[in-house]
Amino acid sequence: MNNRVVSKNYKGELPAGDQSARFRVAWDEENLYLRVEVEDDRFLVSPELWERPKAENSLWVHDGALEVYFDTGADGRTNLEKTFDDDDYRYDFSISKTGESGPGQVNRFREVYHQLADGIHMPTKAEVAEKVVSDFQRTETGYTYTITFGQRYLEPLMLRKGFTSGFALYLHDNDEPMLGYCPKGLSLATQAGAACDYHPELWPLMILSE
C-alpha cells in the first residue's frame, strides 16, 4: 500500500518510517482471507474513545483502523453517480477495547441491498461482528490484521474462480494523542492522494484465480 493520504488540516510532519503496509489475499470456496502487515513508528491506544456514544460503529477514529471495501458487482466505474450503490460493502476493523493483541473489533459499516444477500435472512450487524473473524496482533514494529470473511458475509460476491469484484483498503494513522481522529493513512485507491470512502470508481478490481 503506497498511496499516502493526508488531510488538508494536518499540520504535523511525515517522518521517514511513519507508516508502511502490505497485504495478501487468499480464498477457497468457503472463505476469503486477508492479512495486512503494518509498520508504524507510533501506534496509539485510546481507551477513552470507547466511551463515546455508539463507539462500536465508529471504529475509524482509532489509530490503525482498517476499512475493507467490496464492490460485488464490479460496476463502480460505470456508476455515473460515482458513489456507493446497492452492491457495495464497507467493513471496518480495529484493535479490541482492551487495547491488547487478540480478537479485534468488527463493524459492517455499510452493506449491500438485502435482497442481494439472502433477503430477510441476510446477516445482521451483530452476527457480522461475531462471525467475521479478525485477529489483531501488536508487533515490535507495528501490528497485523488476519481477517476471515465467510461466503455468507460477502454475498452476492461468489468465491469461485474467475469472479471479479472491486476491492480496496484504507488504513488509518494517528500520531497525536489528543486529536481524536486519524488525519492520514494509506489507501488502495487508484488516484494518488485519494481515500476509498464513497469512491468505488477508484477501487481496484480483484479477480479470483487458482
PDB file of N, CA, C and O in Angstrom, residues 71-101:
ATOM      1  N   ASP A  71     -16.898  -4.127  -3.966  1.00  0.00           N
ATOM      2  CA  ASP A  71     -17.910  -3.782  -4.965  1.00  0.00           C
ATOM      3  C   ASP A  71     -18.288  -5.088  -5.639  1.00  0.00           C
ATOM      4  O   ASP A  71     -17.651  -5.518  -6.599  1.00  0.00           O
ATOM      5  N   THR A  72     -19.306  -5.762  -5.105  1.00  0.00           N
ATOM      6  CA  THR A  72     -19.591  -7.132  -5.508  1.00  0.00           C
ATOM      7  C   THR A  72     -20.035  -7.245  -6.961  1.00  0.00           C
ATOM      8  O   THR A  72     -19.945  -8.324  -7.546  1.00  0.00           O
ATOM      9  N   GLY A  73     -20.497  -6.152  -7.552  1.00  0.00           N
ATOM     10  CA  GLY A  73     -20.888  -6.169  -8.958  1.00  0.00           C
ATOM     11  C   GLY A  73     -19.814  -5.660  -9.888  1.00  0.00           C
ATOM     12  O   GLY A  73     -19.999  -5.654 -11.112  1.00  0.00           O
ATOM     13  N   ALA A  74     -18.684  -5.216  -9.338  1.00  0.00           N
ATOM     14  CA  ALA A  74     -17.570  -4.674 -10.134  1.00  0.00           C
ATOM     15  C   ALA A  74     -18.049  -3.597 -11.101  1.00  0.00           C
ATOM     16  O   ALA A  74     -17.570  -3.497 -12.232  1.00  0.00           O
ATOM     17  N   ASP A  75     -18.990  -2.775 -10.640  1.00  0.00           N
ATOM     18  CA  ASP A  75     -19.594  -1.780 -11.519  1.00  0.00           C
ATOM     19  C   ASP A  75     -19.322  -0.347 -11.079  1.00  0.00           C
ATOM     20  O   ASP A  75     -19.984   0.589 -11.542  1.00  0.00           O
ATOM     21  N   GLY A  76     -18.344  -0.144 -10.214  1.00  0.00           N
ATOM     22  CA  GLY A  76     -18.057   1.202  -9.730  1.00  0.00           C
ATOM     23  C   GLY A  76     -17.669   2.165 -10.837  1.00  0.00           C
ATOM     24  O   GLY A  76     -18.022   3.349 -10.786  1.00  0.00           O
ATOM     25  N   ARG A  77     -16.970   1.686 -11.845  1.00  0.00           N
ATOM     26  CA  ARG A  77     -16.518   2.562 -12.928  1.00  0.00           C
ATOM     27  C   ARG A  77     -17.642   2.980 -13.858  1.00  0.00           C
ATOM     28  O   ARG A  77     -17.544   3.994 -14.538  1.00  0.00           O
ATOM     29  N   THR A  78     -18.719   2.193 -13.895  1.00  0.00           N
ATOM     30  CA  THR A  78     -19.838   2.521 -14.773  1.00  0.00           C
ATOM     31  C   THR A  78     -20.974   3.219 -14.041  1.00  0.00           C
ATOM     32  O   THR A  78     -21.968   3.593 -14.664  1.00  0.00           O
ATOM     33  N   ASN A  79     -20.838   3.394 -12.736  1.00  0.00           N
ATOM     34  CA  ASN A  79     -21.833   4.110 -11.952  1.00  0.00           C
ATOM     35  C   ASN A  79     -21.642   5.609 -12.176  1.00  0.00           C
ATOM     36  O   ASN A  79     -20.676   6.203 -11.708  1.00  0.00           O
ATOM     37  N   LEU A  80     -22.564   6.225 -12.890  1.00  0.00           N
ATOM     38  CA  LEU A  80     -22.409   7.625 -13.270  1.00  0.00           C
ATOM     39  C   LEU A  80     -22.421   8.558 -12.059  1.00  0.00           C
ATOM     40  O   LEU A  80     -21.878   9.664 -12.127  1.00  0.00           O
ATOM     41  N   GLU A  81     -23.020   8.133 -10.949  1.00  0.00           N
ATOM     42  CA  GLU A  81     -23.076   8.978  -9.763  1.00  0.00           C
ATOM     43  C   GLU A  81     -21.768   8.957  -8.975  1.00  0.00           C
ATOM     44  O   GLU A  81     -21.566   9.769  -8.071  1.00  0.00           O
ATOM     45  N   LYS A  82     -20.884   8.016  -9.281  1.00  0.00           N
ATOM     46  CA  LYS A  82     -19.563   7.928  -8.644  1.00  0.00           C
ATOM     47  C   LYS A  82     -19.671   7.902  -7.121  1.00  0.00           C
ATOM     48  O   LYS A  82     -18.999   8.639  -6.410  1.00  0.00           O
ATOM     49  N   THR A  83     -20.502   7.010  -6.619  1.00  0.00           N
ATOM     50  CA  THR A  83     -20.640   6.828  -5.183  1.00  0.00           C
ATOM     51  C   THR A  83     -21.110   5.411  -4.920  1.00  0.00           C
ATOM     52  O   THR A  83     -21.234   4.601  -5.851  1.00  0.00           O
ATOM     53  N   PHE A  84     -21.377   5.069  -3.659  1.00  0.00           N
ATOM     54  CA  PHE A  84     -21.853   3.736  -3.332  1.00  0.00           C
ATOM     55  C   PHE A  84     -23.152   3.426  -4.071  1.00  0.00           C
ATOM     56  O   PHE A  84     -23.969   4.308  -4.324  1.00  0.00           O
ATOM     57  N   ASP A  85     -23.341   2.130  -4.375  1.00  0.00           N
ATOM     58  CA  ASP A  85     -24.639   1.686  -4.860  1.00  0.00           C
ATOM     59  C   ASP A  85     -25.051   0.439  -4.091  1.00  0.00           C
ATOM     60  O   ASP A  85     -24.449   0.103  -3.066  1.00  0.00           O
ATOM     61  N   ASP A  86     -26.070  -0.268  -4.562  1.00  0.00           N
ATOM     62  CA  ASP A  86     -26.701  -1.335  -3.783  1.00  0.00           C
ATOM     63  C   ASP A  86     -25.868  -2.605  -3.659  1.00  0.00           C
ATOM     64  O   ASP A  86     -26.271  -3.521  -2.935  1.00  0.00           O
ATOM     65  N   ASP A  87     -24.733  -2.707  -4.355  1.00  0.00           N
ATOM     66  CA  ASP A  87     -23.948  -3.934  -4.259  1.00  0.00           C
ATOM     67  C   ASP A  87     -22.575  -3.709  -3.625  1.00  0.00           C
ATOM     68  O   ASP A  87     -21.640  -4.466  -3.852  1.00  0.00           O
ATOM     69  N   ASP A  88     -22.459  -2.669  -2.795  1.00  0.00           N
ATOM     70  CA  ASP A  88     -21.177  -2.331  -2.168  1.00  0.00           C
ATOM     71  C   ASP A  88     -21.198  -2.590  -0.663  1.00  0.00           C
ATOM     72  O   ASP A  88     -22.200  -2.331   0.011  1.00  0.00           O
ATOM     73  N   TYR A  89     -20.061  -3.064  -0.159  1.00  0.00           N
ATOM     74  CA  TYR A  89     -19.846  -3.227   1.273  1.00  0.00           C
ATOM     75  C   TYR A  89     -18.702  -2.323   1.736  1.00  0.00           C
ATOM     76  O   TYR A  89     -17.748  -2.075   0.995  1.00  0.00           O
ATOM     77  N   ARG A  90     -18.801  -1.907   2.999  1.00  0.00           N
ATOM     78  CA  ARG A  90     -17.640  -1.374   3.714  1.00  0.00           C
ATOM     79  C   ARG A  90     -17.607  -2.045   5.078  1.00  0.00           C
ATOM     80  O   ARG A  90     -18.554  -1.945   5.857  1.00  0.00           O
ATOM     81  N   TYR A  91     -16.502  -2.732   5.370  1.00  0.00           N
ATOM     82  CA  TYR A  91     -16.263  -3.341   6.671  1.00  0.00           C
ATOM     83  C   TYR A  91     -15.160  -2.557   7.383  1.00  0.00           C
ATOM     84  O   TYR A  91     -14.151  -2.210   6.762  1.00  0.00           O
ATOM     85  N   ASP A  92     -15.351  -2.308   8.680  1.00  0.00           N
ATOM     86  CA  ASP A  92     -14.346  -1.611   9.475  1.00  0.00           C
ATOM     87  C   ASP A  92     -13.799  -2.540  10.557  1.00  0.00           C
ATOM     88  O   ASP A  92     -14.546  -3.325  11.160  1.00  0.00           O
ATOM     89  N   PHE A  93     -12.495  -2.393  10.843  1.00  0.00           N
ATOM     90  CA  PHE A  93     -11.812  -3.221  11.841  1.00  0.00           C
ATOM     91  C   PHE A  93     -10.919  -2.321  12.700  1.00  0.00           C
ATOM     92  O   PHE A  93     -10.404  -1.302  12.234  1.00  0.00           O
ATOM     93  N   SER A  94     -10.708  -2.746  13.950  1.00  0.00           N
ATOM     94  CA  SER A  94      -9.799  -2.016  14.829  1.00  0.00           C
ATOM     95  C   SER A  94      -9.272  -2.954  15.901  1.00  0.00           C
ATOM     96  O   SER A  94      -9.721  -4.096  16.041  1.00  0.00           O
ATOM     97  N   ILE A  95      -8.350  -2.426  16.708  1.00  0.00           N
ATOM     98  CA  ILE A  95      -7.890  -3.135  17.884  1.00  0.00           C
ATOM     99  C   ILE A  95      -9.073  -3.323  18.839  1.00  0.00           C
ATOM    100  O   ILE A  95     -10.073  -2.611  18.757  1.00  0.00           O
ATOM    101  N   SER A  96      -8.965  -4.275  19.753  1.00  0.00           N
ATOM    102  CA  SER A  96     -10.048  -4.541  20.696  1.00  0.00           C
ATOM    103  C   SER A  96     -10.163  -3.424  21.738  1.00  0.00           C
ATOM    104  O   SER A  96      -9.271  -2.581  21.881  1.00  0.00           O
ATOM    105  N   LYS A  97     -11.242  -3.464  22.492  1.00  0.00           N
ATOM    106  CA  LYS A  97     -11.454  -2.470  23.536  1.00  0.00           C
ATOM    107  C   LYS A  97     -10.411  -2.576  24.644  1.00  0.00           C
ATOM    108  O   LYS A  97     -10.140  -1.604  25.349  1.00  0.00           O
ATOM    109  N   THR A  98      -9.812  -3.749  24.805  1.00  0.00           N
ATOM    110  CA  THR A  98      -8.794  -3.923  25.841  1.00  0.00           C
ATOM    111  C   THR A  98      -7.460  -3.302  25.446  1.00  0.00           C
ATOM    112  O   THR A  98      -6.593  -3.092  26.299  1.00  0.00           O
ATOM    113  N   GLY A  99      -7.278  -3.026  24.151  1.00  0.00           N
ATOM    114  CA  GLY A  99      -6.010  -2.488  23.677  1.00  0.00           C
ATOM    115  C   GLY A  99      -4.914  -3.523  23.564  1.00  0.00           C
ATOM    116  O   GLY A  99      -3.751  -3.175  23.374  1.00  0.00           O
ATOM    117  N   GLU A 100      -5.289  -4.804  23.662  1.00  0.00           N
ATOM    118  CA  GLU A 100      -4.313  -5.879  23.623  1.00  0.00           C
ATOM    119  C   GLU A 100      -4.444  -6.713  22.348  1.00  0.00           C
ATOM    120  O   GLU A 100      -5.459  -6.656  21.656  1.00  0.00           O
ATOM    121  N   SER A 101      -3.431  -7.493  22.054  1.00  0.00           N
ATOM    122  CA  SER A 101      -3.491  -8.409  20.923  1.00  0.00           C
ATOM    123  C   SER A 101      -4.595  -9.441  21.142  1.00  0.00           C
ATOM    124  O   SER A 101      -4.887  -9.832  22.278  1.00  0.00           O
TER     125      SER A 101
END
